[in-house]
Short mmCIF file of C-alpha atoms and ligand atoms in Angstrom, two decimals:
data_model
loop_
_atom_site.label_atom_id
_atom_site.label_comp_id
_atom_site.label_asym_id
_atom_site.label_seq_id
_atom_site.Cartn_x
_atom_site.Cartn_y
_atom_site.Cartn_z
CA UNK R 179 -25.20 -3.95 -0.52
CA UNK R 180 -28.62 -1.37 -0.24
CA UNK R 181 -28.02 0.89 -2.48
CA UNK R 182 -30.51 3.98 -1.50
CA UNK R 183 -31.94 6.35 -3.52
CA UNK R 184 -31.10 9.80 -4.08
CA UNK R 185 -29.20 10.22 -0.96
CA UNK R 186 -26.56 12.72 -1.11
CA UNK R 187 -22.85 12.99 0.81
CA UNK R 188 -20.57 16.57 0.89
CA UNK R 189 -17.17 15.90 1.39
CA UNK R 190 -14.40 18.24 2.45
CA UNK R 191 -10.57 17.18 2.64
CA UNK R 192 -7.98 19.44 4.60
CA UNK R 193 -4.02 18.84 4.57
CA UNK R 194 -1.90 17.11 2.51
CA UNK R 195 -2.26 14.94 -0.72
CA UNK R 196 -2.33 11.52 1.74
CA UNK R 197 -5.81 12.66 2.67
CA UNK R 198 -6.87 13.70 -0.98
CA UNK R 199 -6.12 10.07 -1.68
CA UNK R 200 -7.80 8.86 1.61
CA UNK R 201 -10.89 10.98 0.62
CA UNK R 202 -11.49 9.73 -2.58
CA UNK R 203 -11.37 5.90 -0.78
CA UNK R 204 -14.15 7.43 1.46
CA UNK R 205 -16.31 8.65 -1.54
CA UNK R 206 -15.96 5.19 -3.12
CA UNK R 207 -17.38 3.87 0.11
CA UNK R 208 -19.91 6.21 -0.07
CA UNK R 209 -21.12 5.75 -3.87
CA UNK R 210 -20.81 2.30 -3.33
CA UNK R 211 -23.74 2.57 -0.70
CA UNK R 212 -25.44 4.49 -3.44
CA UNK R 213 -24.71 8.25 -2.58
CA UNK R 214 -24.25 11.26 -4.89
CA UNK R 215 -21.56 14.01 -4.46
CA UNK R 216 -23.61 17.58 -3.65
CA UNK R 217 -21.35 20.37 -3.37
CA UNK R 218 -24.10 21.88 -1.02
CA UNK R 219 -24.52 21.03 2.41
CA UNK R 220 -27.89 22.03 2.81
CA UNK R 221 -28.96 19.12 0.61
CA UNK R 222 -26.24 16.42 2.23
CA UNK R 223 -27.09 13.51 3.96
CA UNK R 224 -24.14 12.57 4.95
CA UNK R 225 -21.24 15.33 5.45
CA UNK R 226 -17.72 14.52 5.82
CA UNK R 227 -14.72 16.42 7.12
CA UNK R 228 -11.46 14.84 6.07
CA UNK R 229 -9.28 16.78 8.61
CA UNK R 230 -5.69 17.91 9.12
CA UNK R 231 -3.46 18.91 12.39
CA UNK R 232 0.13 19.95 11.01
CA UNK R 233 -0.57 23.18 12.18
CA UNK R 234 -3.08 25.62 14.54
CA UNK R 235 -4.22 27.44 11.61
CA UNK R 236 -5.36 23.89 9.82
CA UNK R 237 -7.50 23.00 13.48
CA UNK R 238 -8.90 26.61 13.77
CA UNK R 239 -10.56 26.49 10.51
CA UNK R 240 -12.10 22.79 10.76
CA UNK R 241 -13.72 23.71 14.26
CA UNK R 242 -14.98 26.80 12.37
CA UNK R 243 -16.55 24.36 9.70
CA UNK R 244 -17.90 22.03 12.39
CA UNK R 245 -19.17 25.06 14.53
CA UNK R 246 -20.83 25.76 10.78
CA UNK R 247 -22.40 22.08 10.91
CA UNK R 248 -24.79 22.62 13.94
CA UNK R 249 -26.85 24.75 12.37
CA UNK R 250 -27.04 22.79 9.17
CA UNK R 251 -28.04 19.64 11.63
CA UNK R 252 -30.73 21.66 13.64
CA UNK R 253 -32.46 21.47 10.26
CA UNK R 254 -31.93 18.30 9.32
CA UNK R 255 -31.63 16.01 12.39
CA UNK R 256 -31.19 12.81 10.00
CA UNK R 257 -27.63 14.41 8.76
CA UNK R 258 -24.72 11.80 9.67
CA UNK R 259 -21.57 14.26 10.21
CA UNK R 260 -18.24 12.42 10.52
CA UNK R 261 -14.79 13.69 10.93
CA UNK R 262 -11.95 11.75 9.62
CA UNK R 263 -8.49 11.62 9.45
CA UNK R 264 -5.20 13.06 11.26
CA UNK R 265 -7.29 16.00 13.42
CA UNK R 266 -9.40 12.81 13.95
CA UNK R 267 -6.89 10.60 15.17
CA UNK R 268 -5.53 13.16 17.45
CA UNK R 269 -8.61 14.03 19.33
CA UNK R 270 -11.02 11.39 19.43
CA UNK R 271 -13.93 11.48 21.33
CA UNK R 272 -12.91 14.83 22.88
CA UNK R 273 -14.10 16.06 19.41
CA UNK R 274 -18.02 14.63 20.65
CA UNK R 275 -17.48 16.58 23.83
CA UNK R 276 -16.44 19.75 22.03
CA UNK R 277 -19.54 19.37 18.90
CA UNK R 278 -22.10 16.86 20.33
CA UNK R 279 -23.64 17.28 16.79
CA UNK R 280 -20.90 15.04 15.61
CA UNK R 281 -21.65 11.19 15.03
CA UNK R 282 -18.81 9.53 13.51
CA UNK R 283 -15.02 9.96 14.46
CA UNK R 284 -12.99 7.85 12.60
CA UNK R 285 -9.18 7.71 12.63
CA UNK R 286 -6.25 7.28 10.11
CA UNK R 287 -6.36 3.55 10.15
CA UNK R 288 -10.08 3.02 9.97
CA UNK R 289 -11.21 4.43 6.61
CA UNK R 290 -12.58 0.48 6.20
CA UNK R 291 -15.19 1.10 9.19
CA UNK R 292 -17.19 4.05 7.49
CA UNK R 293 -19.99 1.63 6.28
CA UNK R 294 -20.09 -0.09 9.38
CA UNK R 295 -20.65 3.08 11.45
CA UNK R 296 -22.97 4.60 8.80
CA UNK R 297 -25.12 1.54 9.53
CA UNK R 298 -25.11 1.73 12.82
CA UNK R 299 -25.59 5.21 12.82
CA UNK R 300 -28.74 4.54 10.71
CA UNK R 301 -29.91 2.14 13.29
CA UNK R 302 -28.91 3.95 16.75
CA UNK R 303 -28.38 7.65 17.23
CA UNK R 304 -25.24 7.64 19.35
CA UNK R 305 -21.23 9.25 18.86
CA UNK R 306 -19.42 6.11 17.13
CA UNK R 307 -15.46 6.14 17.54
CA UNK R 308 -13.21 4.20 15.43
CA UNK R 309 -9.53 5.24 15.53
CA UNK R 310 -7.51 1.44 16.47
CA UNK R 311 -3.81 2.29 15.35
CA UNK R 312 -2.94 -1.37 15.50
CA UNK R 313 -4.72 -2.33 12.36
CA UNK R 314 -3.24 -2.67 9.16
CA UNK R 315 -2.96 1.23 7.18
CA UNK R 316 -3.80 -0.04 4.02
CA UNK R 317 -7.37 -1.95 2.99
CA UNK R 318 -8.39 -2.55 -0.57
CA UNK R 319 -11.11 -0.26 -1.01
CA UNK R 320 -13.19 0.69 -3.83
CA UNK R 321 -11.84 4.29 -4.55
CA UNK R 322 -13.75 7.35 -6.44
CA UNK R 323 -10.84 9.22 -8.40
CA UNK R 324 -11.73 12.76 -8.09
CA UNK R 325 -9.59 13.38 -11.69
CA UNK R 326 -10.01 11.75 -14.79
CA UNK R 327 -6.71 12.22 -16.36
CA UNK R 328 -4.47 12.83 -12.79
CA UNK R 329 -4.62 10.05 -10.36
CA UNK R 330 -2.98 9.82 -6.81
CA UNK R 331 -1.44 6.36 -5.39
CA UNK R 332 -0.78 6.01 -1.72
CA UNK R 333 3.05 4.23 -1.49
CA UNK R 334 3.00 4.39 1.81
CA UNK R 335 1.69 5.60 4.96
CA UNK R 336 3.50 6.91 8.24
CA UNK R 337 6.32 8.27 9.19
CA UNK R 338 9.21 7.05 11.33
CA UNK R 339 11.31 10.55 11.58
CA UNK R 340 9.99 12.12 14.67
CA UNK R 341 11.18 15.72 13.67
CA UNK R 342 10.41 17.42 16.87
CA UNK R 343 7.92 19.66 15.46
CA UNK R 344 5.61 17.82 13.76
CA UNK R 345 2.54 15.16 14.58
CA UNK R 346 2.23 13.43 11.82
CA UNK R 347 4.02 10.20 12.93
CA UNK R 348 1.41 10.25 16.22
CA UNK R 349 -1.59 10.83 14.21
CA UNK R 350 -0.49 8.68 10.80
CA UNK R 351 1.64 5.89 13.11
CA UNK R 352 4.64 3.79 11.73
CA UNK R 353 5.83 3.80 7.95
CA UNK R 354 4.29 1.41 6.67
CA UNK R 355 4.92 0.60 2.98
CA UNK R 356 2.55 -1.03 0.12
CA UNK R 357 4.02 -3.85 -1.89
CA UNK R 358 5.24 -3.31 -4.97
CA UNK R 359 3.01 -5.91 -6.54
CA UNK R 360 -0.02 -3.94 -5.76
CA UNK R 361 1.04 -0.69 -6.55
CA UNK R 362 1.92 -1.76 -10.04
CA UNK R 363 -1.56 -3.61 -10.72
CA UNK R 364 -3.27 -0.48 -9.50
CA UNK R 365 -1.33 1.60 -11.72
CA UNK R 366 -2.01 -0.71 -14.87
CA UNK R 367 -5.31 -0.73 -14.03
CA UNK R 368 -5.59 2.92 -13.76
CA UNK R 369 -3.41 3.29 -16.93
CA UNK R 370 -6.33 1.17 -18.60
CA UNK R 371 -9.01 3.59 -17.64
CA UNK R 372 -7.11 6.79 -19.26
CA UNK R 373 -4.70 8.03 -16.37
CA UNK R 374 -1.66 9.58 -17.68
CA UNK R 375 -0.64 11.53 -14.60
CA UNK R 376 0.09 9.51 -11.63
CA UNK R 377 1.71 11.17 -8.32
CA UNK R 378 3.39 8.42 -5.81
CA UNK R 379 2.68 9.42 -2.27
CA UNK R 380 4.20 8.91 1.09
CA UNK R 381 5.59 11.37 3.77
CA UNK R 382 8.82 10.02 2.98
CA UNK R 383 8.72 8.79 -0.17
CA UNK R 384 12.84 7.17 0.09
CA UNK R 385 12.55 4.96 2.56
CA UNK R 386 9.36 3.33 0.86
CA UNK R 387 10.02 -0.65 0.68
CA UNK R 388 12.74 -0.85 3.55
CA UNK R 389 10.05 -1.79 6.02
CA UNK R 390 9.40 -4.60 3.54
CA UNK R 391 12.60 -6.77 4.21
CA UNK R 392 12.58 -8.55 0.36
CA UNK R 393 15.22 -5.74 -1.13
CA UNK R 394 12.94 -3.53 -2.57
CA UNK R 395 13.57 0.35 -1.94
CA UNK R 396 12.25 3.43 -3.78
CA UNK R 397 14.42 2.77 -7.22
CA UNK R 398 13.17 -0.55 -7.44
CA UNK R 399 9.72 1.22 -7.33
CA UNK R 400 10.27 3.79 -9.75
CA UNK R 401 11.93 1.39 -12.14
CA UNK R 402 8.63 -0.96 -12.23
CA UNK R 403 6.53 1.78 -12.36
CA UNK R 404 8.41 3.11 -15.02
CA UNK R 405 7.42 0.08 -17.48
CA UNK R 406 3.93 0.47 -17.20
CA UNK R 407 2.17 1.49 -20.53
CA UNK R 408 0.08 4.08 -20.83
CA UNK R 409 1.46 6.53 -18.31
CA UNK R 410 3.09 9.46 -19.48
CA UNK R 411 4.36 11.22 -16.18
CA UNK R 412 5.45 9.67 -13.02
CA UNK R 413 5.56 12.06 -9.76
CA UNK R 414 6.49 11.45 -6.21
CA UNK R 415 5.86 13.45 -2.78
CA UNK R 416 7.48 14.28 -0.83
CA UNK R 417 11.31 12.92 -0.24
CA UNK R 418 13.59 13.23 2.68
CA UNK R 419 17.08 14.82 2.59
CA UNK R 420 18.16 12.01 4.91
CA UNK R 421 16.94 9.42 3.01
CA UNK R 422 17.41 10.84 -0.30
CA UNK R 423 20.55 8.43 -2.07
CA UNK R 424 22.31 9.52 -5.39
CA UNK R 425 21.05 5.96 -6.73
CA UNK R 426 17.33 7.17 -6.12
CA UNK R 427 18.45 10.54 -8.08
CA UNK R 428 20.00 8.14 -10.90
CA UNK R 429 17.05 6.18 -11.06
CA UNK R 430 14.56 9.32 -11.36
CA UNK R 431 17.59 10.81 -14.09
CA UNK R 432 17.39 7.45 -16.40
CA UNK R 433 13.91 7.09 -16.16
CA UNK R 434 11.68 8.16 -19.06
CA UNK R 435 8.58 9.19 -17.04
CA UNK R 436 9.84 10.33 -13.76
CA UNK R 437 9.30 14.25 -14.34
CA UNK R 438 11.83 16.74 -13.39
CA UNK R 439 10.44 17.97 -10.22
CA UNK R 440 11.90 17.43 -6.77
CA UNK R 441 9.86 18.37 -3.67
CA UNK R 442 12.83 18.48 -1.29
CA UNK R 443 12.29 19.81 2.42
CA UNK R 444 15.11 21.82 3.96
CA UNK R 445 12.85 23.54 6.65
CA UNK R 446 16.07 25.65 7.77
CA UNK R 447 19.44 26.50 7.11
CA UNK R 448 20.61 26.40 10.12
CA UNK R 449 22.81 23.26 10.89
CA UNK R 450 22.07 23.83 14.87
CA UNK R 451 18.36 24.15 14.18
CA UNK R 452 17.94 21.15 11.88
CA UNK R 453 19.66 19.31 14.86
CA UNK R 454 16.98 20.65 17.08
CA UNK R 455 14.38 19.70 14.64
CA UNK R 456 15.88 16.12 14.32
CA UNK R 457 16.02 16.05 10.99
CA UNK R 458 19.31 14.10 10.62
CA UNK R 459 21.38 15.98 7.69
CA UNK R 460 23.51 19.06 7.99
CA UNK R 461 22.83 21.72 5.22
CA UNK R 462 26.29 20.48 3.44
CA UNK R 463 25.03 16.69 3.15
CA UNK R 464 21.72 18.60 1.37
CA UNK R 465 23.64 20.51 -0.91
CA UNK R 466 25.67 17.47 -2.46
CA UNK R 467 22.12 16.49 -3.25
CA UNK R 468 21.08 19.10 -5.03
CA UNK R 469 24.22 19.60 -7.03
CA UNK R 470 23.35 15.73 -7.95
CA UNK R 471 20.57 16.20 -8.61
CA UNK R 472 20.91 19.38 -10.87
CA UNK R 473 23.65 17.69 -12.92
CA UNK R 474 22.09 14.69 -13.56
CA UNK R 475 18.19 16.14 -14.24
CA UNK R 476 18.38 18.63 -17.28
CA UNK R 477 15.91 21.36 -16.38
CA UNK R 478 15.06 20.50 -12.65
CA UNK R 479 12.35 22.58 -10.72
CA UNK R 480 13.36 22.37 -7.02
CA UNK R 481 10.89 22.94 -4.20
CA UNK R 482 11.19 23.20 -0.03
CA UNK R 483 9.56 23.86 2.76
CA UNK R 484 10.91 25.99 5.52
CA UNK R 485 9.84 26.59 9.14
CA UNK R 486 10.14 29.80 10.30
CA UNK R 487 10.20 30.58 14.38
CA UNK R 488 11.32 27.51 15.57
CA UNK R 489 11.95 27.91 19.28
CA UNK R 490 16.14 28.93 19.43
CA UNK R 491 15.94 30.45 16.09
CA UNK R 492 18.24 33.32 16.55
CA UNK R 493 18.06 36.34 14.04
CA UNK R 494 21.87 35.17 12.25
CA UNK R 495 19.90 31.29 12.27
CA UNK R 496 17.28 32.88 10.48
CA UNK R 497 19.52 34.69 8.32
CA UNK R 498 21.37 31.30 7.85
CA UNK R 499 17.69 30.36 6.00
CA UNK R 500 17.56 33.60 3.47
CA UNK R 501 21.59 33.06 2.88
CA UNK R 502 20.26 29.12 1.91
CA UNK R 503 17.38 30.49 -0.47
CA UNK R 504 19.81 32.62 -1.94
CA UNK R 505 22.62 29.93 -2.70
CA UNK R 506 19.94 27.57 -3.47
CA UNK R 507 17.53 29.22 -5.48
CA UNK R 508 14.40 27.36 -5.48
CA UNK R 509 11.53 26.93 -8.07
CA UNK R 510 8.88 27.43 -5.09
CA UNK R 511 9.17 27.62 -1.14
CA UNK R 512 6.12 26.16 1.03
CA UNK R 513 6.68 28.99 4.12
CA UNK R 514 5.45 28.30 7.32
CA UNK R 515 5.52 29.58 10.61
CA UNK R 516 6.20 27.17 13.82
CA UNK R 517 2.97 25.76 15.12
CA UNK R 518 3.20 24.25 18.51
CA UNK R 519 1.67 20.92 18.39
CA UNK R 520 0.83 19.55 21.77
CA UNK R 521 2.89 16.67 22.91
CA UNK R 522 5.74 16.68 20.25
CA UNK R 523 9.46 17.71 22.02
CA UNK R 524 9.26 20.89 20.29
CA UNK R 525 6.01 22.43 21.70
CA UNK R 526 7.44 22.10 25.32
CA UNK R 527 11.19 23.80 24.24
CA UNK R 528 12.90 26.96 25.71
CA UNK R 529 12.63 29.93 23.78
CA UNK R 530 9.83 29.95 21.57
CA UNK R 531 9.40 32.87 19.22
CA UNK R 532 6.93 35.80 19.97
CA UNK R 533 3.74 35.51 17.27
CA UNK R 534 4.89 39.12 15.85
CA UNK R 535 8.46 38.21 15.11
CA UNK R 536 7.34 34.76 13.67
CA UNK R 537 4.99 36.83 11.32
CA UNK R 538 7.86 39.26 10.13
CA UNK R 539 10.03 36.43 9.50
CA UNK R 540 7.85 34.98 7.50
CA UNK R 541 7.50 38.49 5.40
CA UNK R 542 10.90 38.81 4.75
CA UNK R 543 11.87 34.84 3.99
CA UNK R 544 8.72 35.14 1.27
CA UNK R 545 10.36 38.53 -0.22
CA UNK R 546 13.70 36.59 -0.35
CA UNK R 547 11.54 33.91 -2.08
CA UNK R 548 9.26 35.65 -4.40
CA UNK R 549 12.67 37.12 -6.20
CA UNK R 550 13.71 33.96 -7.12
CA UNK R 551 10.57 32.33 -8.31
CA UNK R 552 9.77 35.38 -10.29
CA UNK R 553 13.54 35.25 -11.49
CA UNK R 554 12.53 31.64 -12.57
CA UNK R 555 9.64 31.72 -14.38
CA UNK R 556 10.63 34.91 -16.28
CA UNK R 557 13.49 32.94 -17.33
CA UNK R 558 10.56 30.11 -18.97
CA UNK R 559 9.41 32.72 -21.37
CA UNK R 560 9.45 32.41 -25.10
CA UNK R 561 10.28 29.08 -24.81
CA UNK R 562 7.49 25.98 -25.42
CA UNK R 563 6.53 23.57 -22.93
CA UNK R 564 4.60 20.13 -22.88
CA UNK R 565 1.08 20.52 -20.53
CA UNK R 566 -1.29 18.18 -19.69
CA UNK R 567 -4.54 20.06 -20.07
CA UNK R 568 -6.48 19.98 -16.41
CA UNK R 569 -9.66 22.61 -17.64
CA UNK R 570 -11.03 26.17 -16.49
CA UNK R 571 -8.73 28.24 -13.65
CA UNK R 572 -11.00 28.80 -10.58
CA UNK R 573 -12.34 32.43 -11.53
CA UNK R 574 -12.38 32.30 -15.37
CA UNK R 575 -14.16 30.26 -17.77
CA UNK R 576 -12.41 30.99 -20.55
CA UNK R 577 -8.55 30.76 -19.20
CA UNK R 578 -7.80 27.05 -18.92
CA UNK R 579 -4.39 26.39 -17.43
CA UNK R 580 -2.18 22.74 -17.33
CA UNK R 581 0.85 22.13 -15.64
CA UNK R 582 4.81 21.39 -17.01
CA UNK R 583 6.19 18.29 -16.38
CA UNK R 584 8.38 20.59 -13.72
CA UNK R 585 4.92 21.15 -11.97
CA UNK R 586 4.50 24.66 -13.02
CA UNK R 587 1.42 26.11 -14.24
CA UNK R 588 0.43 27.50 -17.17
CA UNK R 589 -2.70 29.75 -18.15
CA UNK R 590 -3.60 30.44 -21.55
CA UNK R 591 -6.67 32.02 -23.61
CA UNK R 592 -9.29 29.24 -24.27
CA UNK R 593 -10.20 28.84 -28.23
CA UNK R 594 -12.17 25.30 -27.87
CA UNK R 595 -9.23 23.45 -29.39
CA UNK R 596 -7.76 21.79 -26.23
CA UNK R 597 -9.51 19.20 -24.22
CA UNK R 598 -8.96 18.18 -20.70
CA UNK R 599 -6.08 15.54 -20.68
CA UNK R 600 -4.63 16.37 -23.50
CA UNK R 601 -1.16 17.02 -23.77
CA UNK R 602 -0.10 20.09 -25.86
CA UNK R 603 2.10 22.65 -26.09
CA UNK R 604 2.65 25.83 -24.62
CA UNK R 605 4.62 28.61 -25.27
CA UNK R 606 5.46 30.92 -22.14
CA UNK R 607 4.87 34.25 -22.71
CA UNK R 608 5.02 35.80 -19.36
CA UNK R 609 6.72 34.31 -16.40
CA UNK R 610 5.04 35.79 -12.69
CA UNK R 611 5.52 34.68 -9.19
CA UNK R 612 3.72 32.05 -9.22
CA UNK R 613 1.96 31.22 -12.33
CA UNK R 614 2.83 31.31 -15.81
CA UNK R 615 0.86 33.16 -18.75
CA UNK R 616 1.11 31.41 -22.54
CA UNK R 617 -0.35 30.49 -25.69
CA UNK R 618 -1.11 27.12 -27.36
CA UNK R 619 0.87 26.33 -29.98
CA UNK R 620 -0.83 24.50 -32.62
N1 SAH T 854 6.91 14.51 5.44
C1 SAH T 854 7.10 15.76 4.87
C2 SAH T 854 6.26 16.87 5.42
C3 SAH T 854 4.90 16.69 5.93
S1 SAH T 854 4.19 18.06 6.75
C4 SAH T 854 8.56 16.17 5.09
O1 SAH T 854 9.16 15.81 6.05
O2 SAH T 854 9.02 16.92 4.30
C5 SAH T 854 4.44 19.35 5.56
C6 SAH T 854 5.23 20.49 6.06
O3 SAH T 854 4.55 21.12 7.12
C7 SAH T 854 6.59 20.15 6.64
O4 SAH T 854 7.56 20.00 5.65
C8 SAH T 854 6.87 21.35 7.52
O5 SAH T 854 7.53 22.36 6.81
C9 SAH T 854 5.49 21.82 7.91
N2 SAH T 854 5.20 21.56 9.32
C10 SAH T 854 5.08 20.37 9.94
N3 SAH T 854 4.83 20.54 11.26
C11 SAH T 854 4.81 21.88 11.47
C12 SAH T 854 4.60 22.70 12.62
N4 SAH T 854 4.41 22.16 13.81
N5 SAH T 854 4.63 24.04 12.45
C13 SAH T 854 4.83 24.58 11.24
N6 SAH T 854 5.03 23.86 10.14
C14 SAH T 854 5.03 22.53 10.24
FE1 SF4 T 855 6.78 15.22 9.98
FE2 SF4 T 855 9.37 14.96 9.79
FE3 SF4 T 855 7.80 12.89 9.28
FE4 SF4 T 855 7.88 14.91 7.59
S1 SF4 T 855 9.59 13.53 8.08
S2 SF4 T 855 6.06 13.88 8.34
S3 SF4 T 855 8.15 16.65 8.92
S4 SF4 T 855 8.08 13.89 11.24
FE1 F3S T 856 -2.11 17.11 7.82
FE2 F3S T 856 -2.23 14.57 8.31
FE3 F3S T 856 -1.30 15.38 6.00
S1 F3S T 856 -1.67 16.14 9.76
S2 F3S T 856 -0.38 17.34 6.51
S3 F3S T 856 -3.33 15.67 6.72
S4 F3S T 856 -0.62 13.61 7.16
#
């Protein structure tokens, strides 16, 4: 391969974890061909967006950043801009009629054409648009690991649930899983290098393997990857209610590195709504599964997210929702108000929720919410905890911060004695809403 010569890429990923892990399998492309990470775009020669559709908000701010990109082309005409990913997918070349200044659109299958259309690119000013759905999800790819001590590993991609709300299965296509085999030898590998963190990702992490047809299924997974030396925590994002078993729960409970954090949509608790969302379980058949789950994992941190404004949410639905925080009691809610999304069922619905009342909803769900988590993590203090060190917070220097194997964060006062990805100890000394304030323990 030409490897050029101080040529420069900026990279910018929107969404969910899926296209963290997709980005850093577009950087490895990229270095491969010789390019350097800038974190200005002034100085890129290639810039890529990595983009997201879940919701209006996540569109609104890419076409603000591509807007943005014009100018930085006018002054340097040679700059390849290429948008990637789910936004991507979903638009196509309707994203070259909207920002002419793009030149690459490649879709959720086609991370394996980015050298390709670089090239050709290089040779042949033009739009280039890859986004074929029929090819395989997966391609062995060299990948750049944006963490040295955390790593992320792709289980799976797709989603076969068709909640009525959301566009991921259009823009991501059918589940599709990875076989076991390969997930393991990238995991030793990884292990090899240092990693002690690994996350498993999918959009529905339980039904990983049934696509498969040789008997493997999510425990299976977790009990391989549970073997593998050198790995000290074992995470997985995000399971489904529906597809959630009490042998997958027994499997993460007599494990020795699966951690004690569950990321387990409700999105309402409203039996009627969840109907109308299609998400196949009644708020009784999730509760069973958390009361599982809670007696058989000491300490568990439970997370959700819930919808608010669906259209036919009625004020006592709604209510239905705070009454479910309440009996619930969750670690940490991910709140968000209904986005139509253009050709799911949901968009075209009777009844959709005024903007304002959407908004106050979401106010008084997030004071329901806030209680709790402050409830929580008050409860953490003056008690030690086990953190992997991950460096500097965003604003300070000097406070460094590493997260529980429950996924909460802790801050402390930086003396020069921890390194990043080490594990220490921490004891809690103040528990807030969402962060927690300590002290090494030496
Ligand atoms: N596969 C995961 C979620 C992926 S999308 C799951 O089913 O849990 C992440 C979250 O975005 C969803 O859980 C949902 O709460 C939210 N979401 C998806 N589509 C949305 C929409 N149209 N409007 C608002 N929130 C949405
Ligand atoms: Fe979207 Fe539902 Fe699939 Fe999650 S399970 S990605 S919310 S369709
Ligand atoms: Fe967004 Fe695609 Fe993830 S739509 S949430 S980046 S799967």
């Amino acid at each position: 391969m030409d490897i050029i010569e101080n040529k420069f890429y900026f990279l910018l990923t929107y969404g969910c974890q899926m296209n963290e892990s997709d980005s850093e399998r577009y950087a490895g492309q990229l270095e491969s061909l010789g390019y350097r990470r800038t974190e200005d775009m002034d100085m890129a020669d290639v810039v890529l967006l990595n983009t997201c559709c879940v919701r209006e908000t996540a569109e609104g701010k890419i076409l603000g950043k591509i807007g943005e990109l014009k100018h930085v082309k006018q002054h340097n005409p040679n700059l390849i801009i290429a948008v990637t990913g789910c936004m991507a997918q979903e638009w196509q070349d309707r994203l070259f009629e909207r920002a002419p200044h793009i030149d690459l659109v490649i879709g959720t299958h086609n991370i394996h054409k980015l050298v390709e259309l670089i090239r050709e690119r290089q040779a042949k000013s033009g739009h280039y648009l890859e986004a074929d759905m029929t090819v395989p999800a997966f391609h062995d790819l060299p990948t750049k690991r944006f963490q040295k001590f955390f790593a992320w590993v792709p289980i799976m991609n797709g989603c076969n649930k068709f909640c009525t709300y959301c566009i991921v299965p259009y823009v991501r296509g059918r589940e599709v899983s990875r076989p076991i085999a390969d997930i393991v030898r990238e995991i030793e590998e990884i292990a090899k290098e240092g990693y002690k963190e690994i996350t498993l990702l999918g959009q529905n992490v339980n039904s990983y393997g049934l696509d498969l047809k040789d008997g493997t299924d999510f425990s299976a997974l977790l009990q391989a990857v549970d073997r593998i030396d050198g790995i000290e925590r074992v995470r997985y994002m995000t399971s489904h209610p529906k597809d959630m078993t009490f042998a997958m729960i027994d499997a993460i409970a007599d494990s020795k590195k699966v951690v004690n954090h569950m990321h387990l949509p409700i999105q309402s608790g409203s039996d009627e709504l969840l109907k109308k969302m299609n998400r196949g379980y009644t708020v009784d058949q999730y509760m069973e599964l958390v009361e599982y789950a809670r007696k058989r994992i000491p300490d568990l941190v439970l997370t959700t997210d819930i919808i608010v404004g669906f259209p036919g949410e009625t004020e006592e639905m709604f209510c239905q929702t705070l009454d479910l925080l309440k009996r619930v009691q969750y670690d940490m809610a991910y709140t968000f108000i209904y986005s139509p999304r253009t050709g799911t069922p949901a968009a075209k619905m009777d009844h959709q929720i005024p903007q304002e009342e959407k908004s106050r909803r979401l106010q008084r769900l997030m004071d329901v919410q806030n209680v709790y988590s402050l409830q929580l993590n008050q409860a953490m203090e003056h008690k030690e905890y086990e953190v992997i060190v991950e460096g500097p917070t965003k604003n300070d220097e000097n406070h460094w911060f590493g997260r529980t194997t429950g996924n909460k964060m802790i801050i402390w006062e930086h003396d020069g004695s921890a390194a990043v990805g080490d594990t220490v100890k921490v004891a809690v000394d103040k528990g807030q809403t969402w962060v927690l304030k300590g002290h090494l323990i030496h």
